[in-house]
PDB file of C-alpha atoms and ligand atoms in Angstrom:
ATOM      1  CA  MET A   1      -6.484   0.416  -5.547  1.00 34.00           C
ATOM      2  CA  PHE A   2      -3.360  -1.124  -7.093  1.00 37.00           C
ATOM      3  CA  VAL A   3      -4.161  -4.442  -5.499  1.00 35.00           C
ATOM      4  CA  LEU A   4      -7.615  -4.304  -6.978  1.00 36.00           C
ATOM      5  CA  VAL A   5      -6.294  -3.502 -10.468  1.00 34.00           C
ATOM      6  CA  SER A   6      -3.712  -6.303 -10.349  1.00 39.00           C
ATOM      7  CA  LEU A   7      -6.340  -8.736  -9.086  1.00 38.00           C
ATOM      8  CA  VAL A   8      -8.643  -7.820 -11.930  1.00 41.00           C
ATOM      9  CA  SER A   9      -5.879  -8.259 -14.516  1.00 47.00           C
ATOM     10  CA  LEU A  10      -4.912 -11.599 -12.941  1.00 46.00           C
ATOM     11  CA  GLU A  11      -8.528 -12.718 -13.222  1.00 53.00           C
ATOM     12  CA  GLY A  12      -8.451 -11.591 -16.841  1.00 52.00           C
ATOM     13  CA  GLU A  13      -5.275 -13.547 -17.567  1.00 51.00           C
ATOM     14  CA  LYS A  14      -6.677 -16.597 -15.848  1.00 50.00           C
ATOM     15  CA  MET A  15      -9.825 -16.268 -17.903  1.00 48.00           C
ATOM     16  CA  ILE A  16      -7.869 -15.983 -21.166  1.00 42.00           C
ATOM     17  CA  PHE A  17      -5.738 -18.960 -20.161  1.00 44.00           C
ATOM     18  CA  LEU A  18      -8.857 -21.003 -19.414  1.00 43.00           C
ATOM     19  CA  ILE A  19     -10.490 -20.034 -22.704  1.00 40.00           C
ATOM     20  CA  LEU A  20      -7.318 -20.957 -24.632  1.00 40.00           C
ATOM     21  CA  LEU A  21      -7.095 -24.247 -22.750  1.00 43.00           C
ATOM     22  CA  LEU A  22     -10.717 -25.016 -23.594  1.00 44.00           C
ATOM     23  CA  LEU A  23     -10.178 -24.087 -27.260  1.00 42.00           C
ATOM     24  CA  PHE A  24      -7.180 -26.425 -27.447  1.00 44.00           C
ATOM     25  CA  LEU A  25      -8.779 -29.245 -25.549  1.00 48.00           C
ATOM     26  CA  THR A  26     -12.221 -29.222 -27.156  1.00 46.00           C
ATOM     27  CA  PRO A  27     -11.205 -30.739 -30.520  1.00 42.00           C
ATOM     28  CA  CYS A  28      -9.372 -33.619 -28.780  1.00 46.00           C
ATOM     29  CA  VAL A  29     -12.245 -34.356 -26.430  1.00 46.00           C
ATOM     30  CA  SER A  30     -15.408 -33.880 -28.422  1.00 49.00           C
ATOM     31  CA  GLY A  31     -16.978 -36.417 -30.717  1.00 55.00           C
ATOM     32  CA  THR A  32     -15.213 -39.697 -30.225  1.00 82.00           C
ATOM     33  CA  PHE A  33     -14.904 -40.343 -26.494  1.00 91.00           C
ATOM     34  CA  VAL A  34     -18.218 -40.260 -24.648  1.00 94.00           C
ATOM     35  CA  VAL A  35     -18.869 -40.374 -20.917  1.00 95.00           C
ATOM     36  CA  ASN A  36     -22.459 -40.734 -19.654  1.00 95.00           C
ATOM     37  CA  VAL A  37     -24.094 -41.037 -16.278  1.00 96.00           C
ATOM     38  CA  THR A  38     -26.755 -43.731 -15.874  1.00 95.00           C
ATOM     39  CA  GLN A  39     -28.638 -41.447 -13.485  1.00 95.00           C
ATOM     40  CA  THR A  40     -28.318 -37.665 -13.276  1.00 96.00           C
ATOM     41  CA  SER A  41     -29.464 -37.542  -9.663  1.00 96.00           C
ATOM     42  CA  TYR A  42     -29.570 -39.895  -6.702  1.00 97.00           C
ATOM     43  CA  GLN A  43     -31.506 -39.664  -3.480  1.00 96.00           C
ATOM     44  CA  ALA A  44     -30.427 -41.508  -0.334  1.00 95.00           C
ATOM     45  CA  GLU A  45     -30.627 -41.484   3.420  1.00 95.00           C
ATOM     46  CA  GLU A  46     -27.822 -41.241   5.961  1.00 95.00           C
ATOM     47  CA  ASN A  47     -26.013 -44.557   6.693  1.00 94.00           C
ATOM     48  CA  GLN A  48     -27.329 -46.170   3.500  1.00 95.00           C
ATOM     49  CA  ASN A  49     -25.060 -47.357   0.673  1.00 96.00           C
ATOM     50  CA  ILE A  50     -25.298 -46.205  -2.899  1.00 97.00           C
ATOM     51  CA  THR A  51     -23.744 -47.070  -6.258  1.00 97.00           C
ATOM     52  CA  LEU A  52     -22.976 -44.187  -8.582  1.00 97.00           C
ATOM     53  CA  GLU A  53     -22.401 -45.205 -12.178  1.00 97.00           C
ATOM     54  CA  TRP A  54     -20.724 -43.712 -15.228  1.00 96.00           C
ATOM     55  CA  THR A  55     -20.470 -45.323 -18.649  1.00 96.00           C
ATOM     56  CA  PHE A  56     -17.891 -44.557 -21.305  1.00 94.00           C
ATOM     57  CA  SER A  57     -17.015 -45.655 -24.814  1.00 90.00           C
ATOM     58  CA  THR A  58     -14.707 -48.649 -25.038  1.00 88.00           C
ATOM     59  CA  ARG A  59     -13.196 -50.800 -27.726  1.00 85.00           C
ATOM     60  CA  ARG A  60     -12.900 -54.569 -27.557  1.00 82.00           C
ATOM     61  CA  GLU A  61      -9.249 -54.324 -26.546  1.00 83.00           C
ATOM     62  CA  THR A  62      -9.586 -51.639 -23.845  1.00 87.00           C
ATOM     63  CA  SER A  63      -7.264 -52.744 -21.038  1.00 91.00           C
ATOM     64  CA  LEU A  64      -7.458 -51.825 -17.366  1.00 93.00           C
ATOM     65  CA  ARG A  65      -4.036 -50.142 -17.601  1.00 94.00           C
ATOM     66  CA  SER A  66      -5.291 -47.715 -20.236  1.00 94.00           C
ATOM     67  CA  ILE A  67      -7.953 -46.330 -17.880  1.00 94.00           C
ATOM     68  CA  SER A  68      -7.397 -43.469 -15.452  1.00 95.00           C
ATOM     69  CA  THR A  69     -10.028 -41.532 -13.608  1.00 96.00           C
ATOM     70  CA  ILE A  70     -10.413 -38.813 -11.030  1.00 96.00           C
ATOM     71  CA  CYS A  71     -13.728 -38.423  -9.244  1.00 96.00           C
ATOM     72  CA  GLN A  72     -14.472 -35.419  -7.107  1.00 96.00           C
ATOM     73  CA  LEU A  73     -17.294 -34.225  -4.938  1.00 97.00           C
ATOM     74  CA  LEU A  74     -18.138 -30.574  -5.450  1.00 96.00           C
ATOM     75  CA  THR A  75     -20.043 -28.915  -2.632  1.00 95.00           C
ATOM     76  CA  GLU A  76     -20.881 -25.290  -1.970  1.00 92.00           C
ATOM     77  CA  THR A  77     -17.888 -24.958   0.332  1.00 92.00           C
ATOM     78  CA  ARG A  78     -15.117 -27.102  -1.176  1.00 93.00           C
ATOM     79  CA  THR A  79     -13.985 -29.940  -3.404  1.00 95.00           C
ATOM     80  CA  TYR A  80     -13.176 -33.436  -2.136  1.00 96.00           C
ATOM     81  CA  PHE A  81     -11.155 -36.112  -3.901  1.00 96.00           C
ATOM     82  CA  MET A  82     -13.362 -39.147  -3.761  1.00 96.00           C
ATOM     83  CA  PHE A  83     -11.672 -41.669  -6.028  1.00 96.00           C
ATOM     84  CA  HIS A  84      -8.471 -41.771  -8.067  1.00 96.00           C
ATOM     85  CA  LEU A  85      -7.505 -44.489 -10.471  1.00 95.00           C
ATOM     86  CA  HIS A  86      -4.122 -44.139 -12.151  1.00 95.00           C
ATOM     87  CA  GLN A  87      -3.618 -46.449 -15.145  1.00 94.00           C
ATOM     88  CA  GLY A  88      -5.901 -49.068 -13.670  1.00 93.00           C
ATOM     89  CA  VAL A  89      -4.437 -48.843 -10.162  1.00 94.00           C
ATOM     90  CA  GLU A  90      -6.325 -47.227  -7.304  1.00 94.00           C
ATOM     91  CA  SER A  91      -4.399 -44.488  -5.559  1.00 92.00           C
ATOM     92  CA  PRO A  92      -5.910 -44.124  -2.073  1.00 90.00           C
ATOM     93  CA  GLU A  93      -3.274 -41.584  -0.979  1.00 91.00           C
ATOM     94  CA  SER A  94      -4.892 -38.940  -3.182  1.00 90.00           C
ATOM     95  CA  GLN A  95      -8.284 -39.594  -1.625  1.00 93.00           C
ATOM     96  CA  ASP A  96      -9.639 -37.177   0.964  1.00 95.00           C
ATOM     97  CA  PRO A  97     -10.019 -38.724   4.458  1.00 94.00           C
ATOM     98  CA  GLU A  98     -13.784 -38.116   4.290  1.00 93.00           C
ATOM     99  CA  PHE A  99     -14.011 -40.983   1.777  1.00 95.00           C
ATOM    100  CA  ALA A 100     -11.277 -43.258   3.124  1.00 94.00           C
ATOM    101  CA  GLY A 101     -12.471 -46.858   3.213  1.00 93.00           C
ATOM    102  CA  ARG A 102     -15.940 -45.966   1.969  1.00 95.00           C
ATOM    103  CA  VAL A 103     -15.524 -46.240  -1.817  1.00 96.00           C
ATOM    104  CA  GLN A 104     -15.394 -49.532  -3.713  1.00 95.00           C
ATOM    105  CA  TRP A 105     -15.043 -49.952  -7.462  1.00 95.00           C
ATOM    106  CA  ASP A 106     -15.587 -52.892  -9.778  1.00 94.00           C
ATOM    107  CA  LYS A 107     -12.542 -53.914 -11.849  1.00 92.00           C
ATOM    108  CA  ASP A 108     -14.438 -56.344 -14.066  1.00 92.00           C
ATOM    109  CA  VAL A 109     -17.073 -53.953 -15.367  1.00 94.00           C
ATOM    110  CA  LEU A 110     -14.608 -51.065 -15.747  1.00 94.00           C
ATOM    111  CA  THR A 111     -13.021 -52.543 -18.884  1.00 93.00           C
ATOM    112  CA  GLU A 112     -16.550 -52.940 -20.293  1.00 92.00           C
ATOM    113  CA  GLY A 113     -17.000 -49.186 -19.988  1.00 93.00           C
ATOM    114  CA  ARG A 114     -18.786 -49.014 -16.655  1.00 95.00           C
ATOM    115  CA  LEU A 115     -17.321 -47.131 -13.727  1.00 96.00           C
ATOM    116  CA  THR A 116     -19.308 -48.119 -10.644  1.00 97.00           C
ATOM    117  CA  LEU A 117     -18.485 -46.498  -7.318  1.00 96.00           C
ATOM    118  CA  HIS A 118     -20.104 -48.059  -4.294  1.00 97.00           C
ATOM    119  CA  VAL A 119     -20.160 -45.529  -1.446  1.00 96.00           C
ATOM    120  CA  SER A 120     -21.052 -46.950   1.948  1.00 96.00           C
ATOM    121  CA  ARG A 121     -22.260 -45.373   5.203  1.00 96.00           C
ATOM    122  CA  LEU A 122     -23.500 -42.207   3.546  1.00 96.00           C
ATOM    123  CA  ARG A 123     -23.404 -38.932   5.455  1.00 95.00           C
ATOM    124  CA  THR A 124     -25.429 -35.814   4.808  1.00 94.00           C
ATOM    125  CA  ASN A 125     -22.102 -34.105   3.993  1.00 93.00           C
ATOM    126  CA  ASP A 126     -21.764 -36.441   0.984  1.00 95.00           C
ATOM    127  CA  SER A 127     -24.437 -34.392  -0.782  1.00 95.00           C
ATOM    128  CA  GLY A 128     -23.288 -32.537  -3.879  1.00 96.00           C
ATOM    129  CA  PHE A 129     -22.149 -32.962  -7.448  1.00 97.00           C
ATOM    130  CA  TYR A 130     -19.969 -35.958  -8.257  1.00 97.00           C
ATOM    131  CA  VAL A 131     -17.756 -35.337 -11.265  1.00 97.00           C
ATOM    132  CA  CYS A 132     -15.730 -38.125 -12.816  1.00 96.00           C
ATOM    133  CA  ASP A 133     -13.023 -37.340 -15.344  1.00 96.00           C
ATOM    134  CA  ILE A 134     -12.339 -40.501 -17.295  1.00 95.00           C
ATOM    135  CA  LEU A 135      -9.253 -40.830 -19.444  1.00 95.00           C
ATOM    136  CA  VAL A 136      -8.730 -43.816 -21.719  1.00 94.00           C
ATOM    137  CA  THR A 137      -5.500 -43.815 -23.705  1.00 89.00           C
ATOM    138  CA  PRO A 138      -5.361 -43.285 -26.594  1.00 88.00           C
ATOM    139  CA  ASP A 139      -9.127 -42.782 -27.068  1.00 90.00           C
ATOM    140  CA  GLY A 140      -9.522 -39.523 -25.178  1.00 92.00           C
ATOM    141  CA  SER A 141     -11.023 -38.107 -22.043  1.00 93.00           C
ATOM    142  CA  ASN A 142     -14.278 -36.624 -20.927  1.00 94.00           C
ATOM    143  CA  SER A 143     -16.247 -35.987 -17.770  1.00 95.00           C
ATOM    144  CA  ARG A 144     -19.811 -36.088 -16.525  1.00 96.00           C
ATOM    145  CA  ARG A 145     -21.437 -35.210 -13.266  1.00 96.00           C
ATOM    146  CA  CYS A 146     -24.377 -36.470 -11.272  1.00 97.00           C
ATOM    147  CA  TRP A 147     -26.091 -35.126  -8.203  1.00 97.00           C
ATOM    148  CA  LEU A 148     -26.420 -36.926  -4.879  1.00 97.00           C
ATOM    149  CA  ASN A 149     -28.696 -35.754  -2.087  1.00 96.00           C
ATOM    150  CA  VAL A 150     -28.285 -37.467   1.289  1.00 95.00           C
ATOM    151  CA  THR A 151     -30.980 -36.629   3.805  1.00 95.00           C
ATOM    152  CA  ALA A 152     -30.737 -37.140   7.552  1.00 92.00           C
ATOM    153  CA  ALA A 153     -32.196 -40.446   8.758  1.00 85.00           C
ATOM    154  CA  THR A 154     -35.724 -40.007  10.121  1.00 79.00           C
ATOM    155  CA  HIS A 155     -36.467 -42.261  13.090  1.00 70.00           C
ATOM    156  CA  TRP A 156     -40.013 -41.053  13.820  1.00 60.00           C
ATOM    157  CA  ASN A 157     -41.535 -41.316  10.394  1.00 53.00           C
ATOM    158  CA  LYS A 158     -45.036 -42.446  11.448  1.00 47.00           C
ATOM    159  CA  PRO A 159     -45.942 -39.990  14.261  1.00 46.00           C
ATOM    160  CA  GLU A 160     -44.350 -37.103  12.397  1.00 45.00           C
ATOM    161  CA  THR A 161     -46.772 -37.179   9.457  1.00 47.00           C
ATOM    162  CA  PRO A 162     -49.920 -35.935  11.289  1.00 48.00           C
ATOM    163  CA  ASN A 163     -47.781 -33.465  13.227  1.00 50.00           C
ATOM    164  CA  THR A 164     -46.464 -31.801  10.098  1.00 52.00           C
ATOM    165  CA  GLY A 165     -50.025 -31.648   8.776  1.00 53.00           C
ATOM    166  CA  ARG A 166     -51.261 -29.935  11.917  1.00 54.00           C
ATOM    167  CA  ARG A 167     -48.251 -27.638  11.914  1.00 59.00           C
ATOM    168  CA  GLY A 168     -48.989 -26.758   8.297  1.00 60.00           C
ATOM    169  CA  ARG A 169     -52.615 -25.950   9.112  1.00 61.00           C
ATOM    170  CA  ILE A 170     -51.578 -23.850  12.116  1.00 58.00           C
ATOM    171  CA  GLY A 171     -49.147 -22.035   9.856  1.00 64.00           C
ATOM    172  CA  LEU A 172     -51.919 -21.390   7.334  1.00 63.00           C
ATOM    173  CA  TYR A 173     -54.244 -20.017  10.036  1.00 62.00           C
ATOM    174  CA  SER A 174     -51.456 -17.803  11.390  1.00 66.00           C
ATOM    175  CA  ALA A 175     -50.837 -16.484   7.891  1.00 69.00           C
ATOM    176  CA  PHE A 176     -54.551 -15.730   7.486  1.00 60.00           C
ATOM    177  CA  ALA A 177     -54.636 -13.996  10.861  1.00 67.00           C
ATOM    178  CA  LEU A 178     -51.559 -11.941   9.984  1.00 68.00           C
ATOM    179  CA  VAL A 179     -53.003 -10.927   6.621  1.00 66.00           C
ATOM    180  CA  SER A 180     -56.314  -9.939   8.271  1.00 69.00           C
ATOM    181  CA  VAL A 181     -54.539  -7.833  10.895  1.00 63.00           C
ATOM    182  CA  LEU A 182     -52.456  -6.160   8.178  1.00 69.00           C
ATOM    183  CA  LEU A 183     -55.554  -5.515   6.080  1.00 67.00           C
ATOM    184  CA  ALA A 184     -57.379  -4.064   9.090  1.00 66.00           C
ATOM    185  CA  LEU A 185     -54.382  -1.849   9.819  1.00 65.00           C
ATOM    186  CA  CYS A 186     -54.303  -0.651   6.203  1.00 55.00           C
ATOM    187  CA  VAL A 187     -58.017   0.164   6.285  1.00 59.00           C
ATOM    188  CA  CYS A 188     -57.578   2.058   9.590  1.00 52.00           C
ATOM    189  CA  VAL A 189     -54.654   4.071   8.267  1.00 63.00           C
ATOM    190  CA  LEU A 190     -56.532   4.818   5.044  1.00 65.00           C
ATOM    191  CA  LEU A 191     -59.701   5.875   6.898  1.00 61.00           C
ATOM    192  CA  ASN A 192     -57.690   8.031   9.298  1.00 67.00           C
ATOM    193  CA  PHE A 193     -55.877   9.617   6.396  1.00 61.00           C
ATOM    194  CA  ARG A 194     -59.155  10.328   4.609  1.00 68.00           C
ATOM    195  CA  ARG A 195     -60.744  11.693   7.769  1.00 68.00           C
ATOM    196  CA  GLN A 196     -57.761  13.964   8.307  1.00 71.00           C
ATOM    197  CA  ALA A 197     -57.872  15.149   4.698  1.00 63.00           C
ATOM    198  CA  ALA A 198     -61.610  15.648   5.001  1.00 61.00           C
ATOM    199  CA  SER A 199     -61.307  17.696   8.182  1.00 62.00           C
ATOM    200  CA  GLU A 200     -58.634  19.818   6.537  1.00 59.00           C
ATOM    201  CA  GLN A 201     -60.871  20.254   3.517  1.00 58.00           C
ATOM    202  CA  GLY A 202     -63.825  20.829   5.845  1.00 52.00           C
ATOM    203  CA  SER A 203     -62.204  23.992   7.199  1.00 48.00           C
ATOM    204  CA  ASP A 204     -62.087  25.310   3.607  1.00 49.00           C
ATOM    205  CA  SER A 205     -65.535  24.227   2.350  1.00 46.00           C
ATOM    206  CA  ALA A 206     -68.616  22.771   4.003  1.00 46.00           C
ATOM    207  CA  SER A 207     -69.139  19.893   1.485  1.00 45.00           C
ATOM    208  CA  GLY A 208     -65.675  18.447   2.312  1.00 43.00           C
ATOM    209  CA  PRO A 209     -66.453  15.522   4.675  1.00 47.00           C
ATOM    210  CA  THR A 210     -69.214  13.938   2.562  1.00 47.00           C
ATOM    211  CA  GLU A 211     -67.085  14.175  -0.587  1.00 46.00           C
ATOM    212  CA  ALA A 212     -64.116  12.519   1.077  1.00 44.00           C
ATOM    213  CA  LEU A 213     -66.146   9.542   2.284  1.00 48.00           C
TER     214      LEU A 213
HETATM  215  C1  NAG B 301     -24.282 -42.121 -24.034  1.00 65.43           C
HETATM  216  O1  NAG B 301     -25.620 -41.666 -24.185  1.00 65.43           O
HETATM  217  C2  NAG B 301     -26.017 -41.553 -25.531  1.00 65.43           C
HETATM  218  C3  NAG B 301     -27.398 -40.929 -25.551  1.00 65.43           C
HETATM  219  O2  NAG B 301     -28.224 -41.437 -24.553  1.00 65.43           O
HETATM  220  C4  NAG B 301     -25.971 -42.921 -26.192  1.00 65.43           C
HETATM  221  O3  NAG B 301     -26.345 -42.809 -27.545  1.00 65.43           O
HETATM  222  C5  NAG B 301     -24.568 -43.471 -26.111  1.00 65.43           C
HETATM  223  O4  NAG B 301     -24.532 -44.782 -26.604  1.00 65.43           O
HETATM  224  C6  NAG B 301     -24.083 -43.493 -24.666  1.00 65.43           C
HETATM  225  N1  NAG B 301     -22.672 -43.874 -24.665  1.00 65.43           N
HETATM  226  C7  NAG B 301     -22.120 -44.540 -23.678  1.00 65.43           C
HETATM  227  C8  NAG B 301     -20.707 -44.869 -23.836  1.00 65.43           C
HETATM  228  O5  NAG B 301     -22.748 -44.875 -22.671  1.00 65.43           O
HETATM  229  C1  NAG B 302     -23.113 -51.216   2.943  1.00 65.43           C
HETATM  230  O1  NAG B 302     -21.789 -51.439   2.576  1.00 65.43           O
HETATM  231  C2  NAG B 302     -20.996 -52.039   3.597  1.00 65.43           C
HETATM  232  C3  NAG B 302     -19.573 -52.073   3.098  1.00 65.43           C
HETATM  233  O2  NAG B 302     -19.507 -52.314   1.744  1.00 65.43           O
HETATM  234  C4  NAG B 302     -21.550 -53.437   3.901  1.00 65.43           C
HETATM  235  O3  NAG B 302     -20.807 -54.040   4.920  1.00 65.43           O
HETATM  236  C5  NAG B 302     -23.010 -53.300   4.337  1.00 65.43           C
HETATM  237  O4  NAG B 302     -23.564 -54.576   4.510  1.00 65.43           O
HETATM  238  C6  NAG B 302     -23.806 -52.530   3.282  1.00 65.43           C
HETATM  239  N1  NAG B 302     -25.125 -52.286   3.795  1.00 65.43           N
HETATM  240  C7  NAG B 302     -26.222 -52.438   3.059  1.00 65.43           C
HETATM  241  C8  NAG B 302     -27.514 -52.107   3.725  1.00 65.43           C
HETATM  242  O5  NAG B 302     -26.194 -52.815   1.903  1.00 65.43           O
END
């Protein structure tokens, strides 16, 4: 009981802290510094490569050293550090091993306001939301997310198509059969119930059975 109460109050404090943080941060972030994604969702197959792209506001004199970014993959189960750039320098030690050696970025387009992350040898586990926090000093910081869905590679594309069609039709027939059986059962139960009611009524009055049916 005490544990529960303290947990609840901790959650409350955390919530208040987060709200305060948001209130303080919002004025600094909003308005001036914009981060966009060029595509909100990407679709790819296992073992393919993909380039995820973010754009952000820059000035003519934006230098590489003024740019820092942290990109994370958010999945249902956990968060992975995918890419970390600290003042224009990549920091592979803060990258999760799942992405080691699989992420490439383009220095030249970064100072033009384009963060391009080339991810190679995609795995189905790479599916999820990719969030990039981009900080440009002294302009500000902001973040945007995009969605990537990596499907398992299909090796039997051609013969599978008619199969799935047949399977679908079989499924439809099974559903029809099931519904018919259920309907028949319902009718039986209903008729039985009526017959029973009628026979009960029949013992009271003679007109019972004909009325019930
Ligand atoms: C972000 O998107 C908005 C609306 O599409 C556009 O007006 C703006 O120029 C974009 N900014 C950047 C930095 O890509
Ligand atoms: C995928 O990326 C890797 C490493 O960057 C490269 O060696 C390979 O040729 C690329 N494959 C395709 C199909 O683009």
